[in-house]
Coordinates of C-alpha atoms and ligand atoms in Angstrom, one line a residue:
M295 CA -0.1 0.6 -0.4
Y296 CA 1.6 3.5 -1.1
V297 CA 0.6 6.6 0.7
Y298 CA -0.1 9.3 -1.6
V299 CA 0.6 12.8 -0.2
C300 CA -0.5 15.6 -2.0
V301 CA 1.8 18.4 -2.5
C302 CA -0.4 20.8 -4.1
C303 CA -0.4 22.7 -6.4
V304 CA 1.8 25.5 -7.4
T305 CA -0.9 28.2 -8.1
V306 CA 0.1 30.9 -10.6
V307 CA -1.5 33.7 -10.5
Q308 CA -3.0 34.3 -13.7
S309 CA -3.9 37.9 -15.3
Q310 CA -7.4 38.1 -16.5
V311 CA -6.5 40.0 -20.2
T312 CA -9.4 41.8 -22.1
L313 CA -8.8 41.5 -26.2
E314 CA -11.5 43.4 -28.4
V315 CA -11.5 43.3 -31.8
T316 CA -13.5 46.3 -33.5
E317 CA -14.1 47.3 -36.9
G318 CA -15.5 51.0 -37.2
N319 CA -17.8 51.5 -34.0
S320 CA -18.6 48.2 -33.3
T321 CA -17.2 45.0 -31.6
C322 CA -17.5 41.9 -33.6
I323 CA -15.1 40.0 -30.9
K324 CA -14.8 40.2 -27.4
A325 CA -12.7 38.0 -25.0
E326 CA -12.1 38.0 -21.2
L327 CA -9.6 35.3 -20.3
S328 CA -6.9 34.0 -18.3
A329 CA -4.4 31.8 -20.5
S330 CA -0.9 29.9 -19.8
F331 CA 1.5 28.2 -22.0
F332 CA 3.5 25.1 -21.3
I333 CA 6.0 25.3 -23.9
T334 CA 8.9 22.2 -24.7
Y335 CA 12.3 23.8 -26.4
D336 CA 15.3 22.2 -27.3
T337 CA 18.7 23.3 -25.4
A338 CA 22.4 22.5 -25.7
N339 CA 21.8 19.4 -23.5
G340 CA 18.2 18.5 -23.9
T341 CA 14.9 19.5 -23.9
R342 CA 13.2 21.9 -21.1
T343 CA 9.9 22.7 -20.8
V344 CA 8.6 26.6 -19.4
M345 CA 5.4 27.9 -18.2
V346 CA 4.6 31.2 -19.8
P347 CA 1.6 33.0 -18.9
L348 CA -0.7 35.1 -21.4
P349 CA 0.1 38.9 -19.6
G350 CA -2.2 41.2 -18.8
S351 CA 0.0 43.6 -21.2
A352 CA -1.2 41.7 -24.0
V353 CA -2.9 43.6 -27.0
V354 CA -4.8 43.3 -30.0
G355 CA -2.8 42.8 -33.2
V356 CA -3.2 44.8 -36.1
A357 CA -3.7 41.5 -37.9
S358 CA -7.0 40.8 -36.3
S359 CA -10.0 41.1 -38.4
C360 CA -13.8 41.1 -38.3
G361 CA -13.8 39.1 -41.2
G362 CA -15.9 39.6 -44.3
D363 CA -14.9 39.4 -48.2
G364 CA -14.6 35.7 -47.3
R365 CA -12.2 35.6 -44.7
S366 CA -12.9 34.6 -41.1
P367 CA -12.8 36.8 -37.9
W368 CA -9.5 36.5 -36.7
L369 CA -8.3 37.4 -32.7
V370 CA -4.4 38.0 -32.7
A371 CA -2.9 39.1 -29.3
L372 CA 0.7 39.9 -29.1
F373 CA 2.6 39.5 -25.9
G374 CA 6.3 39.6 -24.4
D375 CA 9.1 39.6 -26.9
G376 CA 7.1 38.5 -29.9
H377 CA 5.1 36.0 -28.9
A378 CA 1.5 35.6 -30.2
L379 CA -1.7 34.0 -29.5
G380 CA -4.2 33.7 -32.5
L381 CA -8.1 32.4 -32.7
G382 CA -9.7 32.1 -35.8
F383 CA -13.5 31.9 -35.6
S384 CA -16.1 30.0 -37.6
S385 CA -19.7 30.1 -38.0
N386 CA -22.9 28.1 -39.1
D387 CA -26.5 29.5 -38.7
S388 CA -27.0 27.9 -35.3
L389 CA -23.2 27.6 -33.7
Y390 CA -19.8 29.3 -33.7
S391 CA -16.7 27.9 -32.8
V392 CA -12.9 28.6 -32.2
A393 CA -12.0 27.0 -36.1
N394 CA -8.2 27.1 -35.5
L395 CA -5.6 28.4 -32.5
T396 CA -2.3 29.3 -33.5
L397 CA 0.9 30.1 -31.1
Q398 CA 3.9 31.6 -31.9
Y399 CA 7.1 32.0 -29.8
N400 CA 10.2 33.8 -30.1
L401 CA 13.2 31.5 -28.5
S402 CA 15.4 34.5 -28.8
D403 CA 13.1 35.6 -25.6
V404 CA 16.1 34.5 -23.0
S405 CA 13.8 35.7 -20.2
N406 CA 11.0 33.0 -20.9
F407 CA 13.4 30.3 -22.9
P408 CA 17.0 30.3 -21.3
E409 CA 19.7 28.1 -22.9
A410 CA 17.4 27.7 -26.1
N411 CA 19.6 26.6 -28.9
S412 CA 17.9 28.4 -31.0
T413 CA 16.7 31.8 -32.0
D414 CA 14.0 31.0 -34.2
V415 CA 10.5 32.3 -33.8
V416 CA 8.3 29.0 -34.2
T417 CA 4.5 28.8 -35.2
V418 CA 2.3 25.8 -34.0
E419 CA -1.1 25.7 -35.0
T420 CA -4.4 23.2 -34.0
T421 CA -7.8 22.9 -35.4
S422 CA -9.0 21.0 -32.4
V423 CA -9.6 23.8 -29.8
G424 CA -13.2 23.0 -28.7
M425 CA -14.7 26.1 -28.0
V426 CA -18.2 26.2 -29.2
A427 CA -21.1 28.3 -28.6
R428 CA -24.5 29.1 -29.8
V429 CA -25.1 32.3 -32.2
N430 CA -25.8 35.6 -30.2
T431 CA -24.7 33.9 -26.7
T432 CA -21.3 34.1 -24.9
Y433 CA -19.1 31.4 -24.3
R434 CA -18.5 30.5 -20.7
C435 CA -15.7 28.5 -19.6
I436 CA -14.2 29.0 -15.7
S437 CA -12.7 25.6 -15.9
A438 CA -8.9 25.1 -17.1
S439 CA -9.1 23.5 -20.9
P440 CA -6.0 22.6 -22.2
V441 CA -5.3 22.4 -25.6
I442 CA -2.6 20.9 -27.0
V443 CA -0.8 22.4 -30.2
G444 CA 2.3 21.3 -31.0
G445 CA 4.9 20.9 -28.8
A446 CA 3.0 23.3 -26.4
T447 CA -0.2 23.2 -24.2
V448 CA -2.3 26.2 -23.9
T449 CA -4.6 26.5 -20.9
F450 CA -7.4 28.4 -20.6
S451 CA -9.3 29.6 -17.8
N452 CA -12.0 31.7 -16.7
V453 CA -13.0 32.3 -20.3
T454 CA -15.9 34.6 -21.3
M455 CA -15.8 35.5 -25.1
E456 CA -18.3 36.0 -28.0
A457 CA -17.5 36.3 -31.7
F458 CA -20.2 37.4 -34.1
M459 CA -21.4 39.9 -32.0
T460 CA -24.4 41.6 -33.0
G461 CA -24.2 44.8 -30.5
D462 CA -21.3 45.9 -28.3
D463 CA -21.5 44.2 -25.1
L464 CA -21.2 40.3 -24.2
S465 CA -24.8 38.7 -24.5
P466 CA -26.3 38.0 -21.7
N467 CA -27.2 34.5 -22.8
E468 CA -24.6 32.2 -22.4
S469 CA -23.5 29.1 -23.7
V470 CA -21.5 26.9 -20.6
C471 CA -19.0 24.8 -21.8
T472 CA -19.2 20.9 -20.7
A473 CA -16.2 21.1 -18.0
D474 CA -18.7 23.9 -16.1
Q475 CA -21.5 22.0 -16.4
S476 CA -20.3 19.0 -14.7
F477 CA -19.4 21.8 -11.9
T478 CA -22.9 23.2 -11.6
T479 CA -24.8 20.0 -11.4
A480 CA -22.5 18.1 -9.3
P481 CA -23.7 18.0 -5.8
P482 CA -21.3 20.4 -3.5
P483 CA -18.9 18.6 -1.9
P484 CA -18.8 16.7 1.2
P485 CA -17.2 19.1 4.0
S486 CA -13.4 18.5 3.6
T487 CA -11.9 16.1 6.2
T488 CA -8.5 16.6 7.6
T489 CA -6.4 14.7 4.9
A490 CA -6.0 16.1 1.0
A491 CA -5.8 12.4 0.0
P492 CA -6.4 12.4 -3.6
T493 CA -9.4 10.4 -4.7
P494 CA -9.1 7.9 -6.9
V495 CA -10.9 7.7 -9.7
P496 CA -14.2 5.6 -9.5
T497 CA -13.8 3.3 -12.8
P498 CA -10.3 1.8 -13.0
P499 CA -9.1 0.4 -15.9
G500 CA -8.3 -3.4 -16.3
T501 CA -5.3 -5.3 -16.4
P502 CA -3.1 -3.7 -19.6
S503 CA -2.6 -5.4 -22.5
Q504 CA 1.4 -6.4 -23.5
G505 CA 3.5 -4.6 -26.0
S506 CA 6.5 -5.4 -27.6
Y507 CA 9.0 -2.6 -28.5
S508 CA 12.8 -2.5 -29.8
V509 CA 15.6 0.5 -30.4
S510 CA 17.6 -0.1 -32.9
N511 CA 21.1 0.9 -33.8
S512 CA 22.2 3.4 -36.6
N513 CA 22.9 0.6 -38.5
G514 CA 19.7 -1.3 -37.8
T515 CA 20.8 -3.9 -35.5
V516 CA 18.5 -4.3 -33.0
C517 CA 20.0 -3.3 -29.5
L518 CA 17.6 -2.9 -26.8
L519 CA 14.3 -5.3 -26.5
A520 CA 11.4 -5.3 -24.4
R521 CA 7.7 -6.3 -24.1
M522 CA 5.7 -5.5 -21.2
A523 CA 1.8 -4.1 -20.1
L524 CA 2.2 -1.0 -18.7
Q525 CA 0.0 1.2 -16.5
L526 CA 0.8 4.8 -15.3
N527 CA -0.4 6.0 -12.2
I528 CA -0.4 10.0 -11.4
S529 CA -1.8 11.9 -9.0
H530 CA -2.9 15.2 -10.6
F531 CA -5.1 18.3 -10.7
S532 CA -8.5 17.7 -12.2
A533 CA -9.9 20.6 -14.1
S534 CA -13.3 18.8 -13.7
Q535 CA -13.6 17.7 -10.1
N536 CA -11.6 20.7 -8.7
Q537 CA -9.3 18.6 -6.9
T538 CA -6.3 16.4 -7.0
I539 CA -6.9 12.9 -8.2
Q540 CA -5.3 9.6 -8.7
E541 CA -5.7 8.6 -12.2
V542 CA -4.7 4.9 -13.4
V543 CA -4.4 5.0 -17.2
N544 CA -3.3 1.8 -19.5
L545 CA -0.7 2.3 -22.2
L546 CA -2.5 1.1 -25.4
P547 CA 0.4 -0.7 -27.3
N548 CA -1.5 -0.8 -30.5
Q549 CA -1.2 3.6 -30.0
T550 CA 2.3 3.3 -28.8
T551 CA 5.5 4.1 -31.1
S552 CA 8.8 3.0 -29.6
S553 CA 12.2 4.9 -30.2
G554 CA 15.6 5.6 -28.6
S555 CA 19.3 5.4 -28.7
C556 CA 21.7 2.6 -27.4
D557 CA 25.5 3.5 -26.2
P558 CA 27.9 1.0 -24.6
T559 CA 26.9 2.1 -21.0
S560 CA 23.5 3.4 -21.6
A561 CA 20.5 2.7 -23.3
T562 CA 16.8 4.6 -23.4
L563 CA 13.4 3.5 -24.5
V564 CA 11.1 6.2 -25.3
L565 CA 7.5 5.2 -25.5
T566 CA 5.1 7.8 -27.2
Q567 CA 1.5 7.2 -27.2
G568 CA -0.1 9.9 -29.7
N569 CA 0.1 13.6 -28.0
A570 CA -1.2 12.2 -24.9
T571 CA 1.5 10.5 -23.2
N572 CA 5.2 10.1 -23.1
L573 CA 7.5 7.9 -21.2
S574 CA 11.1 7.5 -21.2
F575 CA 13.4 4.5 -19.7
L576 CA 16.9 5.0 -19.0
F577 CA 19.0 1.9 -18.4
T578 CA 23.0 1.8 -17.4
L579 CA 25.5 -0.9 -17.2
N580 CA 28.1 -1.5 -14.8
S581 CA 31.0 -2.4 -16.7
T582 CA 32.8 -3.7 -13.8
S583 CA 30.4 -5.2 -12.4
N584 CA 28.5 -6.3 -16.1
R585 CA 25.2 -5.8 -14.8
Y586 CA 22.7 -3.3 -15.8
H587 CA 19.6 -1.6 -13.9
L588 CA 17.0 0.9 -14.7
T589 CA 18.2 4.3 -13.3
G590 CA 15.8 7.0 -14.8
L591 CA 11.9 7.0 -15.6
S592 CA 10.6 10.2 -16.9
V593 CA 7.1 11.2 -17.8
V594 CA 4.9 13.8 -19.6
A595 CA 1.3 13.3 -19.6
A596 CA -1.5 15.7 -21.2
W597 CA -4.6 14.4 -20.4
S598 CA -7.7 15.3 -21.1
D599 CA -8.3 15.9 -17.4
M600 CA -5.5 17.7 -16.5
T601 CA -5.1 21.5 -16.1
G602 CA -1.9 21.4 -17.6
P603 CA 1.1 18.5 -18.8
F604 CA 2.0 17.0 -16.1
N605 CA 5.7 16.0 -16.2
T606 CA 8.1 14.3 -13.6
S607 CA 11.5 12.4 -13.6
N608 CA 13.6 10.6 -11.5
S609 CA 17.2 9.0 -12.7
S610 CA 18.1 8.1 -9.4
L611 CA 15.9 5.0 -9.4
D612 CA 17.4 0.9 -9.0
Y613 CA 14.7 -1.4 -10.6
Q614 CA 15.0 -4.2 -12.7
R615 CA 18.9 -5.1 -12.1
G616 CA 20.1 -8.1 -14.6
S617 CA 23.1 -9.0 -15.9
L618 CA 24.7 -8.4 -19.1
G619 CA 23.8 -11.3 -21.7
R620 CA 21.0 -12.2 -20.1
S621 CA 17.1 -10.5 -20.1
Y622 CA 15.3 -9.4 -16.8
M623 CA 11.7 -10.9 -16.4
C624 CA 9.2 -10.4 -14.0
I625 CA 5.8 -11.8 -15.0
S626 CA 4.4 -10.3 -11.6
E627 CA 2.9 -6.9 -11.1
Q628 CA 5.7 -4.7 -10.1
T629 CA 4.8 -1.1 -8.7
L630 CA 7.9 1.1 -9.7
V631 CA 8.0 4.4 -7.7
V632 CA 9.3 7.6 -9.2
D633 CA 7.7 10.3 -7.0
Q634 CA 5.0 11.1 -5.0
N635 CA 3.0 11.9 -7.8
F636 CA 3.9 8.8 -10.0
S637 CA 4.3 5.4 -10.4
L638 CA 4.3 3.0 -13.4
N639 CA 3.0 -0.6 -12.8
T640 CA 4.2 -3.3 -14.9
F641 CA 3.1 -6.8 -15.6
Q642 CA 4.5 -9.5 -17.8
L643 CA 7.8 -7.7 -18.3
Q644 CA 10.8 -9.0 -20.1
V645 CA 13.5 -6.3 -21.1
Q646 CA 17.0 -6.9 -22.2
P647 CA 18.8 -3.6 -22.6
F648 CA 22.4 -4.3 -23.5
G649 CA 23.9 -7.7 -25.2
I650 CA 21.3 -8.7 -27.6
T651 CA 22.3 -11.0 -30.4
R652 CA 20.6 -12.1 -33.5
G653 CA 17.6 -9.9 -32.3
Q654 CA 16.3 -12.0 -29.6
F655 CA 16.1 -12.1 -25.9
A656 CA 18.5 -14.0 -23.8
Q657 CA 18.0 -16.5 -21.3
A658 CA 16.1 -14.6 -18.5
E659 CA 16.6 -13.7 -15.2
E660 CA 13.5 -13.8 -12.9
C661 CA 12.6 -11.5 -10.5
Q662 CA 12.3 -11.7 -6.9
L663 CA 8.5 -11.6 -6.7
D664 CA 8.6 -14.4 -9.8
Q665 CA 10.6 -16.5 -8.0
D666 CA 8.2 -16.2 -4.6
N667 CA 5.4 -16.8 -6.6
M668 CA 7.3 -20.1 -8.1
L669 CA 7.7 -21.0 -4.6
I670 CA 4.1 -21.7 -3.9
P671 CA 3.6 -24.5 -6.2
I672 CA 7.0 -25.8 -5.8
V673 CA 6.6 -26.2 -1.6
V674 CA 2.8 -27.9 -2.9
G675 CA 4.4 -30.1 -4.5
A676 CA 7.2 -31.1 -2.3
A677 CA 4.7 -31.9 0.3
L678 CA 2.2 -33.8 -2.1
A679 CA 5.5 -36.0 -3.1
G680 CA 6.5 -36.1 0.6
L681 CA 2.7 -37.6 1.2
V682 CA 2.8 -40.0 -1.9
L683 CA 6.2 -41.3 -0.3
I684 CA 5.1 -41.7 3.1
V685 CA 2.0 -43.4 2.0
L686 CA 4.1 -45.7 -0.1
I687 CA 6.3 -46.4 2.5
A688 CA 3.9 -47.3 4.8
Y689 CA 2.0 -49.4 2.1
L690 CA 5.5 -51.7 1.2
I691 CA 5.8 -52.1 5.2
G692 CA 2.6 -52.8 5.4
R693 CA 2.5 -55.6 2.7
K694 CA 5.6 -57.0 3.9
R695 CA 4.4 -57.5 7.3
S696 CA 1.2 -58.9 6.1
H697 CA 3.5 -61.3 3.6
A698 CA 5.3 -62.4 7.1
G699 CA 1.9 -63.3 8.6
Y700 CA 0.9 -65.2 5.9
Q701 CA 4.2 -67.3 6.0
T702 CA 3.8 -68.1 9.6
I703 CA 0.5 -69.2 9.4
Ligands
NAG297 C1 -19.5 56.2 -35.4 O1 -20.2 56.5 -34.8 C2 -20.8 58.2 -34.8 C3 -21.5 58.7 -33.9 O2 -22.1 57.2 -33.0 C4 -21.1 58.2 -36.6 O3 -21.0 59.4 -36.8 C5 -20.1 57.6 -37.1 O4 -20.7 57.5 -38.7 C6 -20.0 55.9 -37.3 N1 -19.1 55.7 -38.2 C7 -19.3 54.1 -38.4 C8 -18.2 53.8 -39.7 O5 -20.4 53.4 -38.3
NAG298 C1 23.4 22.3 -19.3 O1 24.9 22.4 -19.1 C2 25.3 24.0 -18.4 C3 27.0 23.3 -18.1 O2 27.1 22.1 -17.8 C4 24.9 23.7 -17.0 O3 25.1 24.9 -16.4 C5 23.2 24.2 -17.8 O4 22.5 23.9 -16.6 C6 22.6 23.0 -18.5 N1 21.1 22.8 -18.7 C7 20.3 22.0 -18.7 C8 19.0 22.9 -19.0 O5 20.5 21.1 -18.1
NAG299 C1 -8.4 29.6 -39.3 O1 -9.6 29.0 -39.7 C2 -10.0 30.1 -40.4 C3 -11.6 29.8 -40.8 O2 -11.5 28.1 -40.8 C4 -9.4 30.0 -41.7 O3 -10.1 31.3 -42.6 C5 -8.0 30.7 -41.6 O4 -7.2 30.7 -42.5 C6 -7.6 29.8 -40.6 N1 -6.2 30.1 -40.4 C7 -4.9 29.6 -40.6 C8 -3.8 30.2 -40.2 O5 -5.0 28.5 -40.6
NAG300 C1 -23.5 23.9 -37.5 O1 -22.0 23.8 -37.1 C2 -22.3 22.5 -36.5 C3 -21.0 21.5 -36.0 O2 -20.1 22.3 -36.1 C4 -23.3 21.3 -36.8 O3 -23.4 19.9 -35.9 C5 -24.7 21.8 -37.2 O4 -25.7 20.8 -37.5 C6 -24.5 22.9 -38.0 N1 -25.8 23.6 -38.1 C7 -26.4 24.0 -39.8 C8 -27.5 24.7 -39.0 O5 -25.8 23.7 -40.0
NAG301 C1 19.1 22.0 -30.7 O1 19.3 20.5 -29.9 C2 18.8 19.9 -30.3 C3 18.6 18.7 -29.7 O2 19.2 18.8 -28.4 C4 19.2 19.9 -32.1 O3 18.1 18.5 -32.7 C5 18.9 20.6 -32.6 O4 19.5 20.3 -34.1 C6 19.6 21.8 -32.4 N1 19.3 23.0 -33.2 C7 20.6 23.8 -33.2 C8 20.1 24.8 -34.0 O5 21.3 24.0 -33.0
NAG302 C1 -28.6 36.7 -33.6 O1 -28.8 38.0 -33.6 C2 -29.1 38.7 -34.7 C3 -29.3 40.2 -34.4 O2 -30.1 40.8 -33.3 C4 -30.5 38.2 -35.5 O3 -30.6 38.7 -36.8 C5 -30.1 36.7 -35.2 O4 -31.2 36.0 -36.6 C6 -30.2 36.0 -34.4 N1 -29.3 34.2 -34.9 C7 -29.8 34.0 -34.0 C8 -29.4 32.5 -34.9 O5 -30.2 33.8 -33.1
NAG303 C1 -0.6 15.3 -32.1 O1 -0.4 17.1 -32.5 C2 0.0 17.1 -34.1 C3 0.6 18.6 -34.1 O2 -0.1 19.4 -33.5 C4 -1.4 16.7 -35.1 O3 -1.1 16.8 -35.8 C5 -1.9 15.5 -34.7 O4 -3.0 15.4 -35.3 C6 -2.1 15.3 -33.3 N1 -2.4 14.1 -32.6 C7 -3.3 13.6 -32.0 C8 -3.5 11.8 -31.8 O5 -3.9 14.2 -31.4
NAG304 C1 -12.5 36.0 -13.8 O1 -12.8 37.1 -14.3 C2 -13.6 38.0 -13.8 C3 -13.3 39.4 -14.3 O2 -13.5 38.9 -15.8 C4 -12.8 38.1 -12.1 O3 -13.6 39.0 -11.7 C5 -12.6 37.0 -11.2 O4 -11.8 37.1 -10.1 C6 -12.0 35.5 -12.4 N1 -12.2 34.4 -11.4 C7 -11.1 33.7 -11.4 C8 -11.2 32.3 -10.2 O5 -10.2 33.9 -11.4
NAG305 C1 26.5 -2.0 -36.0 O1 26.3 -3.4 -35.5 C2 27.6 -4.3 -34.7 C3 26.8 -5.2 -34.6 O2 26.0 -6.3 -35.7 C4 27.5 -3.7 -33.4 O3 28.8 -4.3 -32.9 C5 27.9 -2.3 -33.9 O4 28.4 -1.4 -32.9 C6 27.2 -1.2 -34.7 N1 27.5 0.0 -35.0 C7 27.2 1.1 -34.6 C8 27.6 2.5 -35.1 O5 26.2 1.2 -34.0
NAG306 C1 -11.9 25.2 -6.5 O1 -12.1 24.4 -5.1 C2 -11.4 25.7 -4.5 C3 -11.2 25.2 -2.7 O2 -11.9 24.3 -2.6 C4 -12.3 26.8 -4.3 O3 -11.8 27.7 -3.8 C5 -12.4 27.6 -5.9 O4 -13.3 28.4 -6.1 C6 -12.8 26.1 -6.6 N1 -12.8 26.5 -8.0 C7 -14.4 26.2 -8.9 C8 -14.2 26.8 -10.1 O5 -15.0 26.0 -8.8
NAG307 C1 -6.2 -1.4 -29.6 O1 -6.3 -2.5 -28.9 C2 -7.6 -2.1 -28.0 C3 -7.8 -3.5 -26.9 O2 -6.2 -3.6 -26.9 C4 -9.1 -2.3 -28.7 O3 -10.1 -2.1 -28.0 C5 -8.5 -1.1 -30.2 O4 -9.7 -1.8 -31.0 C6 -7.4 -1.8 -30.6 N1 -7.6 0.0 -31.6 C7 -7.1 -0.2 -33.0 C8 -6.9 1.1 -33.5 O5 -6.4 -0.9 -33.4
NAG308 C1 30.5 -1.2 -10.7 O1 30.5 -2.3 -9.9 C2 31.1 -2.4 -8.9 C3 31.5 -3.9 -8.4 O2 29.9 -4.2 -8.0 C4 31.1 -1.4 -7.6 O3 32.2 -1.2 -7.0 C5 30.8 0.1 -8.5 O4 30.7 1.0 -7.4 C6 29.7 0.2 -9.5 N1 29.7 1.1 -10.6 C7 28.8 2.2 -10.3 C8 29.1 3.6 -11.2 O5 27.6 1.8 -9.6

């Protein structure tokens, strides 16, 4: 049993920003919102993720327009040192929506992107934004809602917004987003008890399915093999429940790709499931003892109920210890605790990060759990064998006695 402690939650004070697109005397788009950006970028020694808030000083850019002449309404907010957020709107007779979101960030801004190895201006775009409202109503979404766009995640909160406006003020009629609806219709939470333990998600997933993964050298030879079923257990702040929850999610092998690298004394396996989950394993080999183990695990998860990407790693682990030239096997469930908010459950696992020949697993070294589990049948078997032996001996002695008995008659 693990006790999860909630070390809650870095609350960032966010500015509420008001943006208005006007043409002539009339306003066509009005938005009051908070937004923050999680952006992953390259540095000379690896990638780094930073959080950049949309500052209160953001202004509406001249590229904004109310549309017309076949063009769509377009809201562009400029902020900081050459960054921009753009929202394009579309509508039909009954609904309007954010048709696309564009984020532009300037990596030469060292205050937000320290040690970036590039000075490029990066532009990313997505068309799945999920903001829809009825025409002539104000879109309202107090709940934080993340939008994944390229290597970044934009998290909106406290949004009131209307496009295709017919008056100068936001319509008093509202289209409330689904996340807020689940708030208002949910029964009031019970008075909070002393512990801040995360609430487990009511429906835990079943046992995960096993996937087979491999990593190849630059010359195409397989240098790392793994087959395993994986389950991620993350404590995070839930946007819909407005509290920290513990969410258990299976990695789906048929949506997961593997990549990685192999060096003489270290090997990495990176598993990527769509844009939602990215899991990295780091194995190291001690070339003195010719033994390897799993030293590092890192995860980036952007799940639908999160208020921002979850991101953690630990590079001083000591799991899955095996010998060079052997594979490591653990059929039993094993829980790899990475930190207080993330642990990885493994099932039906076999890995070999070093010394692969002919692209196949070498002989396996079984984990202690499997050995213990195997011990039970062995003990039972031995006890049964002993019993059979005792019965047999008793029978033979009895037979000998009775033979002796007959002979005396
Ligand atoms: C803006 O409003 C003023 C006064 O209300 C009016 O004189 C002017 O014609 C309007 N301009 C446009 C483009 O509607
Ligand atoms: C990169 O390496 C430099 C020098 O070794 C170090 O100062 C810096 O903190 C490192 N940056 C990251 C992101 O690890
Ligand atoms: C965003 O969507 C609108 C409406 O569909 C479209 O007119 C506009 O070109 C799109 N913008 C970009 C940058 O794709
Ligand atoms: C408007 O668009 C939405 C989806 O964008 C669609 O479900 C709806 O049927 C459309 N309504 C009309 C009147 O075309
Ligand atoms: C920045 O670093 C990444 C990997 O760390 C590398 O792929 C990329 O080419 C580098 N870019 C520049 C401009 O040096
Ligand atoms: C929206 O409001 C405008 C002006 O008040 C009106 O012409 C239009 O029919 C309304 N549309 C809907 C779908 O209510
Ligand atoms: C992942 O993000 C990329 C880039 O934004 C996008 O093209 C792709 O459709 C996304 N995939 C999924 C499964 O959401
Ligand atoms: C939401 O925005 C309004 C103003 O638009 C502000 O008064 C309110 O404090 C904000 N709420 C939160 C939770 O930030
Ligand atoms: C190429 O493959 C051989 C084994 O077939 C291996 O010993 C060698 O290190 C590989 N070379 C590189 C550059 O990966
Ligand atoms: C979330 O919960 C906190 C404290 O439990 C409360 O102050 C806040 O108003 C809640 N936010 C929403 C949007 O319900
Ligand atoms: C992926 O596997 C799951 C069960 O493991 C199955 O339900 C789902 O249909 C599969 N999806 C695809 C795209 O094959
Ligand atoms: C490698 O193994 C040797 C012998 O077991 C041990 O003395 C040494 O500390 C290990 N090295 C590392 C880096 O763990």
